[in-house]
XYZ file of C-alpha atoms in Angstrom:
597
model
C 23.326 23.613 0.149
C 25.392 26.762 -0.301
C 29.118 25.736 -2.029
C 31.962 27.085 1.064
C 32.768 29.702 -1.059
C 29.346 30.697 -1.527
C 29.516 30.689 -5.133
C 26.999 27.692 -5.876
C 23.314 26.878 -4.746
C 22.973 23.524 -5.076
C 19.210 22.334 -5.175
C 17.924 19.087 -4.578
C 15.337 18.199 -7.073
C 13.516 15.208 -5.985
C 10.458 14.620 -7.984
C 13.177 14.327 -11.151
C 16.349 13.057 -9.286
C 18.488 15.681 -10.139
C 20.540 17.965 -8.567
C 20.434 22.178 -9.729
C 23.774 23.790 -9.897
C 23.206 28.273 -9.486
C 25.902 30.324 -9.915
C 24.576 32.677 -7.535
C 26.494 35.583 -8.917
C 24.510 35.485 -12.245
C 21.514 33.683 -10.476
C 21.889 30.853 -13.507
C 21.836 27.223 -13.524
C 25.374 25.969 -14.723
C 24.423 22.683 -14.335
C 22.068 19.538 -13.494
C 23.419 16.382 -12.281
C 21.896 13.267 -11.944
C 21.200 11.860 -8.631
C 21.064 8.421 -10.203
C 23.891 5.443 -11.209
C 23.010 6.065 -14.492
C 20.687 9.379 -15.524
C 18.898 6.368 -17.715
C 17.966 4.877 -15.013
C 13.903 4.960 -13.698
C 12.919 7.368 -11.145
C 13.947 6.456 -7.978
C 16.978 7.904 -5.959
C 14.769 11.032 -4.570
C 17.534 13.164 -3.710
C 16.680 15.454 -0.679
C 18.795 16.752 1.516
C 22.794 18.206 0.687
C 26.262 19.157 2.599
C 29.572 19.882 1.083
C 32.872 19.525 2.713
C 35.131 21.960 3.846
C 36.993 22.633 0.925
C 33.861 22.260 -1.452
C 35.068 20.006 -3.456
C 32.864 16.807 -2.670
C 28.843 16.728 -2.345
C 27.022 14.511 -0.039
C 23.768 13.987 -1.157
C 21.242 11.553 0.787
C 18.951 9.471 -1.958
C 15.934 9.242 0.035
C 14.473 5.713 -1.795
C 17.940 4.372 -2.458
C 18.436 4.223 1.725
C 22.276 5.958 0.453
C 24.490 8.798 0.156
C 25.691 9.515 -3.090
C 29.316 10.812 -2.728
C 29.819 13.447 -5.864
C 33.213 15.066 -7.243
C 32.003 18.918 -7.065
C 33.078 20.992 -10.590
C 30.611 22.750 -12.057
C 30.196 21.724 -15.566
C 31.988 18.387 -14.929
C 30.850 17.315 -11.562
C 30.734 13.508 -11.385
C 29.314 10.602 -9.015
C 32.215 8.753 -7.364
C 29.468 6.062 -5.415
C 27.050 5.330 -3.082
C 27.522 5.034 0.487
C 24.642 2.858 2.791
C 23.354 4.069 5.438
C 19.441 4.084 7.092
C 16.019 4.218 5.829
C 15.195 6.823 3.716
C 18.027 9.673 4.542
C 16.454 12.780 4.753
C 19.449 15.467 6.883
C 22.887 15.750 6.693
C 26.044 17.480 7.240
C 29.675 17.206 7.709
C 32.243 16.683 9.829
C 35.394 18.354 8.926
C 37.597 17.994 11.839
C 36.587 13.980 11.876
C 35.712 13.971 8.278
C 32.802 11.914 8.710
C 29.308 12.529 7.980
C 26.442 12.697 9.876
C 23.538 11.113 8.469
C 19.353 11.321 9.483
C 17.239 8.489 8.407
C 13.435 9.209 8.219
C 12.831 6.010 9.275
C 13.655 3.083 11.259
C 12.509 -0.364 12.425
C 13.557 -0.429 16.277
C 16.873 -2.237 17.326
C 16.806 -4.660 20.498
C 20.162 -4.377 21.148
C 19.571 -0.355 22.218
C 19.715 0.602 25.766
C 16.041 1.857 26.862
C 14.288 3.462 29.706
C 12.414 1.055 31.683
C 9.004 -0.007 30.303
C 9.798 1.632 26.775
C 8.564 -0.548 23.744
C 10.240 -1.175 20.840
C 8.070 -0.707 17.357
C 6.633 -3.680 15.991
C 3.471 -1.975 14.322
C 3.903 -0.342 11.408
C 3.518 2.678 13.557
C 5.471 2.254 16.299
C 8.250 4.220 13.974
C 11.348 5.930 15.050
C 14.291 7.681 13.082
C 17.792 6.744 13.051
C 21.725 8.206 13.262
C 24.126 7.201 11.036
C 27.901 8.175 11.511
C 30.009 7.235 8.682
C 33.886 8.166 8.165
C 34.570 9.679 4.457
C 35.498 6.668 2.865
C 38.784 7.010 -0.013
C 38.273 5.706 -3.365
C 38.478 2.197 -2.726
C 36.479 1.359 0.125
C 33.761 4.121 -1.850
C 33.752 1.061 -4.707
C 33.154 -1.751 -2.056
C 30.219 0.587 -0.168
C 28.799 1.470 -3.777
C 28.748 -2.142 -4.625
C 26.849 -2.900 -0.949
C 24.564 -0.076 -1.683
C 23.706 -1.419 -5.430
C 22.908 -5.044 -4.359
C 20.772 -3.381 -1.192
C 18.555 -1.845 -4.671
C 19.202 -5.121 -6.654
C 19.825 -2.568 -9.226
C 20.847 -5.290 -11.886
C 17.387 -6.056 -12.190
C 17.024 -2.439 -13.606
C 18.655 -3.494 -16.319
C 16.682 -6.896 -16.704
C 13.526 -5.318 -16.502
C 14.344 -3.285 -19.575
C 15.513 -6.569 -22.010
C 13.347 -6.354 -24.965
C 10.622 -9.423 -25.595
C 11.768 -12.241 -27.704
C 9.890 -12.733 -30.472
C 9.484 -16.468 -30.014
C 8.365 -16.353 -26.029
C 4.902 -18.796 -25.729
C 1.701 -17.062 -23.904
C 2.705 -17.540 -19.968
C 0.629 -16.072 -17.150
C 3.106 -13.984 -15.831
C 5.301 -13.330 -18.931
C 9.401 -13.012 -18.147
C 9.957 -9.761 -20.031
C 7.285 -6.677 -20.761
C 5.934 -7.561 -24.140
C 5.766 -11.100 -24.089
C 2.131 -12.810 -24.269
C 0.596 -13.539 -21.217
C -2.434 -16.048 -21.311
C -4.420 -13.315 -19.406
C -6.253 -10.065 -21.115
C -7.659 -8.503 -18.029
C -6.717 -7.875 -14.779
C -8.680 -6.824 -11.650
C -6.912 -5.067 -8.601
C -9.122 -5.247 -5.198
C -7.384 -2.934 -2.255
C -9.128 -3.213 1.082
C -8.270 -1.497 4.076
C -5.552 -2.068 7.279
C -5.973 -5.752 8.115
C -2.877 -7.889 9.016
C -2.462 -11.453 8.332
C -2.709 -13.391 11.384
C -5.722 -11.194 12.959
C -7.241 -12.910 9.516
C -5.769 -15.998 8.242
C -3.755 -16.806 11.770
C -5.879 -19.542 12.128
C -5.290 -21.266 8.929
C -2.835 -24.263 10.099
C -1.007 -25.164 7.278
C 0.503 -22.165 6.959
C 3.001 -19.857 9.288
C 0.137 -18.395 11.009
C -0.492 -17.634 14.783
C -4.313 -19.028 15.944
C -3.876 -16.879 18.943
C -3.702 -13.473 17.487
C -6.892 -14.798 15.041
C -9.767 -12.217 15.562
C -11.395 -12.384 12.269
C -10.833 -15.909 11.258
C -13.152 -18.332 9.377
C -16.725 -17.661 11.550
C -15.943 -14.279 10.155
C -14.171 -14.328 7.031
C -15.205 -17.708 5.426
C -14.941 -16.154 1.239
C -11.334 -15.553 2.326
C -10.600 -18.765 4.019
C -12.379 -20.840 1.124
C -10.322 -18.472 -1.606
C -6.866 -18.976 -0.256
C -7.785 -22.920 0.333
C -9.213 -23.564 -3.371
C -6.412 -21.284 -4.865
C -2.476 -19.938 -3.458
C -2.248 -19.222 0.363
C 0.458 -16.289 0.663
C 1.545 -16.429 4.209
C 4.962 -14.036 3.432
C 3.635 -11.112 1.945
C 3.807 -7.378 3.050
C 2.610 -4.105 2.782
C 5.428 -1.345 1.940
C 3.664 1.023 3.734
C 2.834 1.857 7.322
C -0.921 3.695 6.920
C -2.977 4.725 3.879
C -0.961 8.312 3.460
C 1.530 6.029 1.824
C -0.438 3.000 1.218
C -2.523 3.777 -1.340
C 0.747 5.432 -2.857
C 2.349 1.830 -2.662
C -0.526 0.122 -3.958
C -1.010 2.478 -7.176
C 2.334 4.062 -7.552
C 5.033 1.465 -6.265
C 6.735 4.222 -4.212
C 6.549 6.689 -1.664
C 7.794 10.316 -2.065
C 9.980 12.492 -0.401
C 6.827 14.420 1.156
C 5.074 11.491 1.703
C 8.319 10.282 4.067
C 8.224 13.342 5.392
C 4.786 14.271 7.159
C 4.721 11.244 9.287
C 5.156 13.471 12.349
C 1.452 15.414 11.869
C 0.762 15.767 8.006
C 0.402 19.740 8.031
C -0.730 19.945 4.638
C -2.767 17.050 3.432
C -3.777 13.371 4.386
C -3.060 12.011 0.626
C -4.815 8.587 1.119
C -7.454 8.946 -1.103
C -11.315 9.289 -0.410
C -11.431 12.828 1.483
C -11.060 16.474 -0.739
C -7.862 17.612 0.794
C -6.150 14.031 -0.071
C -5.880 15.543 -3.676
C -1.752 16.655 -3.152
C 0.142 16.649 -6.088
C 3.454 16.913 -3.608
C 2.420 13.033 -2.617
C 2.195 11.716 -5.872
C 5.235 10.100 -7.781
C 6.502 11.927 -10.817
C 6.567 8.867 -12.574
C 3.027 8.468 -12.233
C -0.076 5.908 -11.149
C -0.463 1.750 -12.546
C -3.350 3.504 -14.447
C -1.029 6.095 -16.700
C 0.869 3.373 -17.298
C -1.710 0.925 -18.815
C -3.705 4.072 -20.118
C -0.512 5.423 -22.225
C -0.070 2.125 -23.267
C -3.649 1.776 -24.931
C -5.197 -0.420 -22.400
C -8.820 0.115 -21.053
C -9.129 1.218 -18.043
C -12.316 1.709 -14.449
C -11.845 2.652 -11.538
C -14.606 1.744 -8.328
C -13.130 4.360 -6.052
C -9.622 4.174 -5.559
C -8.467 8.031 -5.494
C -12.177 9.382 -5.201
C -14.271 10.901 -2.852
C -17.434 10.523 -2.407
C -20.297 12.861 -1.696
C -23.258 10.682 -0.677
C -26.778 11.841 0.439
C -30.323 11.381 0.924
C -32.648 11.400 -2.548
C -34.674 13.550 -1.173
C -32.914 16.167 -0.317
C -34.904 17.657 2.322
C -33.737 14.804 4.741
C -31.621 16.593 6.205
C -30.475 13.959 9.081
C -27.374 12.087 7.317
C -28.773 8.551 7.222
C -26.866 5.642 9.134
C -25.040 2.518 8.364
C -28.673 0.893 8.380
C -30.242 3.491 6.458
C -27.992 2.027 3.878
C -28.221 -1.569 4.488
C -32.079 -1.441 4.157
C -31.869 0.293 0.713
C -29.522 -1.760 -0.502
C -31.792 -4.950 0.115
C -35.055 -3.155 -0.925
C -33.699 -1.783 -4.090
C -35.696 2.052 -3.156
C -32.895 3.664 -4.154
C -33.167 6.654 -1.525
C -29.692 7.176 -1.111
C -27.720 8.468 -3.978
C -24.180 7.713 -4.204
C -21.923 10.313 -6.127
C -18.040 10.616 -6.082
C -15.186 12.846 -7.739
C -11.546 11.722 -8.424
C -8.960 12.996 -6.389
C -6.384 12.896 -9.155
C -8.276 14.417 -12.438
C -6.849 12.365 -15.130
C -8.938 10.006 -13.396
C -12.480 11.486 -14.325
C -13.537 9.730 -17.661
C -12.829 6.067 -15.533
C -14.531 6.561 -12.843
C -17.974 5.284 -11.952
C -19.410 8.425 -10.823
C -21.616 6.744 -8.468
C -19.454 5.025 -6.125
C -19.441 5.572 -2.718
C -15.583 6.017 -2.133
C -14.788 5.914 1.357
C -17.802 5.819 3.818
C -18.078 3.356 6.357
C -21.258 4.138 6.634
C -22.013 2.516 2.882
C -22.330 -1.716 3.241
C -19.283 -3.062 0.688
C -22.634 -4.563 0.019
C -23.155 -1.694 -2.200
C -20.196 -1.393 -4.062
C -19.826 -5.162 -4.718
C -23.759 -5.077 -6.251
C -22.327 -1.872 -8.443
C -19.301 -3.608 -9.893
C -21.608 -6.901 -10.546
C -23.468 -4.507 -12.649
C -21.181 -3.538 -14.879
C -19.880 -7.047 -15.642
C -23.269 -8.367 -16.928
C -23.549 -4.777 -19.132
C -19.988 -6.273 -20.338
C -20.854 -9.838 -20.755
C -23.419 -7.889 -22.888
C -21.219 -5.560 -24.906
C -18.020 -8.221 -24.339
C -15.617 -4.892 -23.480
C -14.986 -5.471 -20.375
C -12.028 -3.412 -19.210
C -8.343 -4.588 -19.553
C -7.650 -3.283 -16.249
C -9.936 -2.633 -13.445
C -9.345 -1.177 -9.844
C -11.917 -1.362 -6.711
C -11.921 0.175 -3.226
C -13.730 -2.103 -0.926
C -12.533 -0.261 2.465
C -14.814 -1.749 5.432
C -12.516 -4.230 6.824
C -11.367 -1.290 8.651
C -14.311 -1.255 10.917
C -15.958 1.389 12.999
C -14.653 0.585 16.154
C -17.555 -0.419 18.871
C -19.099 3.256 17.865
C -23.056 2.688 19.098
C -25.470 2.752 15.881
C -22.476 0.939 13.501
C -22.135 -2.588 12.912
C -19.793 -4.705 15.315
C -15.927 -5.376 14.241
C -17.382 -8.733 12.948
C -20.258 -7.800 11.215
C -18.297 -4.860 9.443
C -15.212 -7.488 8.226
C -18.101 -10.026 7.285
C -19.564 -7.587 4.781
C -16.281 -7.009 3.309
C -15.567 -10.615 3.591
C -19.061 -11.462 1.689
C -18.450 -8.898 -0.539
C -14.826 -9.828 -2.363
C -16.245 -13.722 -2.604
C -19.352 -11.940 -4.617
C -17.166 -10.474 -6.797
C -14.437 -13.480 -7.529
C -17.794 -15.894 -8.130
C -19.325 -13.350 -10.491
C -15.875 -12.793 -12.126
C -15.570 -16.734 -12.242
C -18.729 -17.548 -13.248
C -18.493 -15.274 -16.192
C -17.232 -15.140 -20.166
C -13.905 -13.297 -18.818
C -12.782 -15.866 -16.444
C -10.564 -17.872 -18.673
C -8.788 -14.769 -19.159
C -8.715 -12.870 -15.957
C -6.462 -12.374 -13.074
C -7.558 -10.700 -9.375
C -5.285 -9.990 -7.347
C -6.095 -8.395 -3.731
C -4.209 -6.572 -0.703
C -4.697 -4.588 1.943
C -3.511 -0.848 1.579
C -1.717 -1.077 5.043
C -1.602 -3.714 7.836
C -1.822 -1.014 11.112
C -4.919 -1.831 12.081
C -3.518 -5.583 13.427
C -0.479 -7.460 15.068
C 1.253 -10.294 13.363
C 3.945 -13.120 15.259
C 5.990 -12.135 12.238
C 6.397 -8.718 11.137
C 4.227 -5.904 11.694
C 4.597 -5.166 7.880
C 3.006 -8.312 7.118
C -0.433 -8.611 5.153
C -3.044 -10.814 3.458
C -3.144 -11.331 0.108
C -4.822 -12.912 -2.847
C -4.129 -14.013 -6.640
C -7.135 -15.730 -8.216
C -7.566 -16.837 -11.210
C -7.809 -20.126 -13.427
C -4.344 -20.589 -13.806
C -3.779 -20.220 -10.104
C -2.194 -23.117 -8.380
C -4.708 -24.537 -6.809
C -4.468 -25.901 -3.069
C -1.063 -24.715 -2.488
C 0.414 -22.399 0.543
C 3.856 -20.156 -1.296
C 6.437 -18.769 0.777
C 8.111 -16.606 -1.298
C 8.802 -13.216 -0.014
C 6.026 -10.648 -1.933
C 5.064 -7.444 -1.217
C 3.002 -4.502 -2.699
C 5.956 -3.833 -5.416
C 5.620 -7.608 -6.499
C 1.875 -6.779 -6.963
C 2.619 -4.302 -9.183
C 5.395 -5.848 -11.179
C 3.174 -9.005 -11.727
C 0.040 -6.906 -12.991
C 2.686 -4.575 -15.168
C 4.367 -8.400 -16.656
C 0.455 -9.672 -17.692
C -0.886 -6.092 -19.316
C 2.627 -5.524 -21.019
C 3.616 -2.382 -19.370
C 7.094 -1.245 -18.577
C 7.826 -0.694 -14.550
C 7.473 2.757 -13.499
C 10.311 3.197 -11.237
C 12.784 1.849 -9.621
C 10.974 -0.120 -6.976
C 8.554 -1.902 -8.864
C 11.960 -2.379 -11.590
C 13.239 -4.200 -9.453
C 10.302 -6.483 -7.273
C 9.970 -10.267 -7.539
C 7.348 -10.941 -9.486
C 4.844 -13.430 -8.398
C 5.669 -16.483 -10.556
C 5.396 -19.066 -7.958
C 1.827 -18.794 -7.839
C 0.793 -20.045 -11.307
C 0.607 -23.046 -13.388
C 1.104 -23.872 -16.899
C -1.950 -25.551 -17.213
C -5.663 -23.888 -15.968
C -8.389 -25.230 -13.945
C -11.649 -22.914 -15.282
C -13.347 -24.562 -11.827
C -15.221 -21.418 -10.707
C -15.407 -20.091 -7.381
C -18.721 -20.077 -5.367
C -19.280 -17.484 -2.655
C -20.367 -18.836 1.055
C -23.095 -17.296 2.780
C -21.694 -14.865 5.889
C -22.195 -16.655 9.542
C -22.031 -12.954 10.677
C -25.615 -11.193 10.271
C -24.229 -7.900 8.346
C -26.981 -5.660 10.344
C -25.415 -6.296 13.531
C -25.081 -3.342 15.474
C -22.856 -2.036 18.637
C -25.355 -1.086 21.107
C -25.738 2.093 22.746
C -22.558 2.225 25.493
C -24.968 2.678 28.288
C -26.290 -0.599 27.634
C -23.093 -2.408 27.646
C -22.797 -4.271 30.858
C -18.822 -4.915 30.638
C -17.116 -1.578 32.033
C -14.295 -1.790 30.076
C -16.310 -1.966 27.120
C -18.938 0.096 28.136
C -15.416 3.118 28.467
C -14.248 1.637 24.960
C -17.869 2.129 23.311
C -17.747 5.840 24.458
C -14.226 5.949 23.477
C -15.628 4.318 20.154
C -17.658 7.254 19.411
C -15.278 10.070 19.682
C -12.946 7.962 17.030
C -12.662 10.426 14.225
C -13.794 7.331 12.059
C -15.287 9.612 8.606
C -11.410 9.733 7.111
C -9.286 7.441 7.248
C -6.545 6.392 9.944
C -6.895 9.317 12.162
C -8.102 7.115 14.857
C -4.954 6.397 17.345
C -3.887 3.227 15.976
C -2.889 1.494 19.275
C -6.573 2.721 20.740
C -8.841 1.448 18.023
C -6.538 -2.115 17.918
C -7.082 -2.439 21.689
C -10.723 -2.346 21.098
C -10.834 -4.458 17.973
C -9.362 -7.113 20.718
C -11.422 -6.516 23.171
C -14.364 -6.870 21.230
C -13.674 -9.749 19.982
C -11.832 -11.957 22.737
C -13.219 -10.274 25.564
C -11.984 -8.299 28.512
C -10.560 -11.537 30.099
C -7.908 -12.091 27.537
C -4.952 -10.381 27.633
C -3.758 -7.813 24.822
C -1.050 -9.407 22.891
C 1.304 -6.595 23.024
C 4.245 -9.248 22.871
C 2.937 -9.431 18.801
C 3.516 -5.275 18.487
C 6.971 -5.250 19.993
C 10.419 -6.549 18.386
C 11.727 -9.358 20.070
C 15.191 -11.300 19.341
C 16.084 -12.938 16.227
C 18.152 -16.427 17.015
C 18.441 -15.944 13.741
């Protein structure tokens, strides 16, 4: 924004959350200000988008992650932040109203309001991407009814517990599982992060009854997903938990990072520069990553240990012999996975290069075409080497993506049989975890990257989620509000690292799921009721028209990267294929509806 005078360039810096004052006669910066209550604050306010007034004496500046407009006292050399003004989600254009004196705020985001006046037969968004934007009109406010906004705007952030998060560890604090303050002993030494892909929690755990789930929107319940069903009924059900994020562009940014950046927030409209999700080439965008950095250069720079199975990789998987040229099939796969021939090699870069030494360089990254089957046998690999060696990483990530499914795409497996394998797969790993030397000391935790691919009766937003481990309560549903952030926080509490920004500063960390006393019971994996070879037949053998049109639809899904398939399409089909034409799509559960409350 250009001063009225035209004497300043300010420049919004948001990757450091300052603000860059030019003199443009000497093309000099005269000064930085900081977009933050206090420049010792973490990252967080992403600063973005700037408007002066007339006179040029005050600067509106919209703090993208802080869902506010921070209302500065323009002087170059002393300019000042006078407070914060609310307004929607994530601020991203602005300008002013002199004649009015209001400002003019637009939000990158919005979740739908009922109350609005629509054309006839319009939806509102429910699904995560059923998205809209939002106005905000908002008088200049004088100096006191700035304080009482500012002080709205700060308990919107619960920016006090910015300042809790940084108390220093008492010296005399006993071993806990999730200790209070970073730095105090936690009872666990390693922790395990599993991130699957796009499922929501009733289309899994709906059918669950002792919890606040909907049986009717159940599509993948216990026939299908029985490890997952047994888990959350041996250890903590979490049935109000959510994903931050709407698809994996910013999922697997929420999930690693805590945070979502200005670009990110941006490129929802068509992403004309990359797809940063992680597991395709051009998802390796420094402009989508936050500039405070991933869970893994936190526990890295703090001297903890460190894998990754394929989060932030891509994978380049082929034939053995490399003369096959025909790119081998979901099958192909299965059937050298169960005979051990080894005639598929598996091979995969990091996206992000700091990543390369903690990598296993033969994962298969994203490939729905590769049985989770696969990647769970690779992992259980590498524990028995540790159980071996007894260094068995601090802090471990794994990808296990095929709970997206394929759709009903002839020559991949069905919906079912895809879930199933993903299913079987996570209860592989949490019995080989269990039934190992580590288990007395290690926590899993699990979540989806996004929900999209689903409907919920609750929130579109809202996700399964596990937390395993011996000090786990055991048989017991929690209701407290989580979501990706309180992942994050929890994991940062146990490996005694410091939060990385402002969101995860300030998250709820997940104490109401453990006890003070453990229960080293291990966990023992259920065979899948779902045979993991079975296949979606050719469409012209489908006898159904409907899905006969959504098996050819099926197989014109862009399915080999991730969520480019048109969300409401590929959900449609999930349905159908597993209730049946007869049943009626429950668009009620992807619509807002009103809140007696």
């Amino acid at each position: 924004a250009v001063s009225p005078n035209g004497r300043y360039l300010v420049v919004a810096n948001t990757g450091s959350d300052t603000l860059s004052v030019i003199d443009t006669r000497e093309d000099k910066i005269v000064e930085k200000i900081s977009a933050r209550q206090d420049p010792g604050d973490l990252f967080g306010a992403q600063p973005n988008a700037l408007t002066f007034d007339k006179r040029g004496k005050i600067l509106f500046c919209c703090n993208g992650t802080q869902n506010a407009v921070a209302m500065f006292q323009f002087k170059p050399g002393e300019s000042k932040l006078l407070g914060l003004i609310p307004v929607g989600w994530f601020p991203g254009a602005i300008v002013h109203d002199p004649q009015r004196n209001k400002i003019y705020v637009a939000n990158i985001k919005n979740i739908g309001d009922t109350k609005q006046k629509m054309q006839a037969g319009t939806a509102l968004g429910f699904n995560t991407k059923q998205y809209s934007g939002s106005l905000s009109f908002v008088a200049v406010p004088p100096a006191k009814e700035l304080a009482a906004f500012t002080k709205i705007a700060l308990a919107n952030l619960r920016y006090p517990l910015l300042a809790q998060a940084k108390l220093p560890p008492r010296a005399d604090a006993p071993a806990r599982p999730v200790p209070e303050r970073v730095g105090e002993p936690s009872v666990f030494k390693h922790v395990i992060y599993i991130i699957k892909e796009n499922r929501s929690y009733d289309q899994v755990l709906g059918d669950i009854t002792n919890a606040n789930g909907d049986p009717d929107l159940c599509i993948f319940g216990e026939r299908v997903t029985p490890n997952q069903h047994k888990l959350v009924r041996e250890f903590t059900l979490l049935d109000n938990t959510y994903c931050s994020s709407i698809l994996s562009a910013d999922g697997h940014n929420w999930t690693d990072t805590g945070i979502a950046t200005d670009y990110v927030e941006r490129s929802f409209a068509g992403w004309p520069r990359s797809y940063p999700s992680g597991g395709e080439v051009d998802c390796a965008d420094a402009l989508a990553y936050s500039s405070a950095g991933f869970i893994w250069d936190d526990a890295l720079a703090r001297g903890k240990t460190f894998r990754d199975y394929g989060e932030f990789t891509t994978s380049h998987n082929h034939w053995t012999d490399t003369k096959r040229k025909k790119a081998f099939s979901f099958l192909d796969a299965y059937h050298d996975y169960l005979g051990g021939s080894n005639e598929i090699t598996y091979t995969c870069e990091p996206d992000v290069e700091s990543l390369r030494p903690y990598i296993r360089a033969d994962w298969p990254s994203w490939s729905l075409d590769v049985p989770d089957q696969v990647r769970c046998a690779k992992f259980i690999e590498d524990l028995k080497r540790h159980e071996q060696d007894g260094a068995f990483p601090d802090f471990t990530i794994i990808w296990l993506p095929n709970d997206h499914t394929s759709g009903t795409k002839a020559g991949s497996p069905k919906p079912e049989a895809q879930v199933a394998d993903n299913d079987l797969a996570f209860g592989k790993i949490v019995e080989a975890v269990s039934h190992s030397s580590f288990w007395k000391d290690t926590c899993i935790f699990a979540v989806e990257d996004d929900p999209q691919n689903g409907w919920d009766h609750v929130s579109g937003y809202r996700t399964t989620a596990y937390v395993i481990s011996p000090y786990t309560k055991r048989h017991t549903v929690v209701n407290t509000q989580y979501n990706q952030t309180s992942i994050l926080r929890t994991m940062e509490l146990i490996l005694g690292l410091p939060p990385m920004n402002q969101m995860d500063a300030t998250a709820t960390p997940m104490f109401d799921c453990f006890a003070a006393t453990p229960d080293l019971t291990p966990f023992d994996s259920v065979t899948n009721n779902v045979p993991l070879d079975t296949m979606n037949p050719p469409a012209r053998r489908v006898a159904d028209a409907q899905l006969r049109k959504d098996a050819y639809v099926s197989a014109q899904l862009p399915l080999a990267a991730a969520d480019q398939c048109p969300e409401d399409v590929l959900n449609q089909i999930l349905w159908r294929a597993m209730r049946g034409t007869q049943a009626p799509f429950p668009s009620w559960a992807v619509r807002t509806v009103d809140d007696d409350d």
